[in-house]
Amino acid sequence: MISLKCPSMTAAVLLLASSVAFAGGSPVVFTAHDYGFTGPERIPAGVTTMQIVNRGQDLHQIQLLKLQQGKTAEEFRAAMAVQPGRMPEWVKFVGGPNAIVPGGDAVATMPLAEGDYLLICLIPNEEGVPHLALGMQKALSVRGAQPVAVSSPRADVTITQEDFRFGLSRPIPAGIHTLRVLNHGGQPHEVVVVKLAPGATASEFAAAAEPRTSTPPPGAPIGGVVGIERGGDAFFTAQFDPGRYGLICFFPDRATGAPHFAKGMTLDFTVR
């Protein structure tokens, strides 16, 4: 549940999502603003590439939640009103494109089963209020199959998630790469990929980003996937220029409430 403010990002990164070929066909596009989403009400089931276009003045993401046990969006809102900050047990985290700066766009690809979903944004504003609590949620119905079967993207790098660490299947060379994210942990995890400022570490970036301060953290996000459950997977594409990078999970620990990065869930690596 990323909490950061990074106003700078290169034009190449901002245009990346529109310049790569989507393995899942044309993306399903949702526009984010302060504070809400616009986009389709219903989409077919199957492997789906979802794109967020940020037209707001703040960072935004799409966290997809699958509503279980026949629950509705209205019941979700009622549950959150009773216990703010605590997700109901009957929601399942199924990924989505992670934080993107104003004017930017990002994509993620996930398998979506039939059912009822919610798009939400968990990023807080400068006062620490999650965008979700400001009305940033949208119901989505997933029904029927896609007219043409779509396979998952072909990834050249895999990021594994555990409680509480990341693993990379191989070093990442410079260039555009499609990455698969696999959660082997016991609770939901996300991955935020950041291009680090010279001399900075992923832990330093995370500490500066949460709680949110007026001082920008030392770097900028370039992609990633929002929370997925144990056994889940998702894909995203990002451009990696030479330099230092970090992987960070901002999700809160179910037992202590501490962000996962505080429990060691960061990874520094170099792209050459």
PDB file of C-alpha atoms in Angstrom, residues 9-20 22 51 100 103-106 176 239:
ATOM      1  CA  MET A   9       9.673  10.675 -14.017  1.00  0.00           C
ATOM      2  CA  THR A  10      11.186  10.492 -17.473  1.00  0.00           C
ATOM      3  CA  ALA A  11       9.016  10.828 -20.563  1.00  0.00           C
ATOM      4  CA  ALA A  12      10.211   7.399 -21.683  1.00  0.00           C
ATOM      5  CA  VAL A  13       8.682   5.773 -18.606  1.00  0.00           C
ATOM      6  CA  LEU A  14       5.457   7.756 -18.884  1.00  0.00           C
ATOM      7  CA  LEU A  15       4.989   6.628 -22.488  1.00  0.00           C
ATOM      8  CA  LEU A  16       6.078   3.033 -21.920  1.00  0.00           C
ATOM      9  CA  ALA A  17       2.617   1.564 -21.469  1.00  0.00           C
ATOM     10  CA  SER A  18       1.464   2.925 -24.814  1.00  0.00           C
ATOM     11  CA  SER A  19       4.607   1.828 -26.653  1.00  0.00           C
ATOM     12  CA  VAL A  20       4.754  -1.884 -25.764  1.00  0.00           C
ATOM     13  CA  PHE A  22       0.198  -6.179 -24.910  1.00  0.00           C
ATOM     14  CA  GLN A  51      -4.186   0.059 -17.896  1.00  0.00           C
ATOM     15  CA  ILE A 100       1.838   6.018 -11.309  1.00  0.00           C
ATOM     16  CA  GLY A 103       0.100  12.365 -16.359  1.00  0.00           C
ATOM     17  CA  GLY A 104       1.486   8.849 -16.520  1.00  0.00           C
ATOM     18  CA  ASP A 105       0.053   5.421 -17.239  1.00  0.00           C
ATOM     19  CA  ALA A 106       0.879   1.861 -16.190  1.00  0.00           C
ATOM     20  CA  ILE A 176      12.188  -3.199 -21.721  1.00  0.00           C
ATOM     21  CA  GLN A 239      11.764  -0.045 -18.979  1.00  0.00           C
TER      22      GLN A 239
END
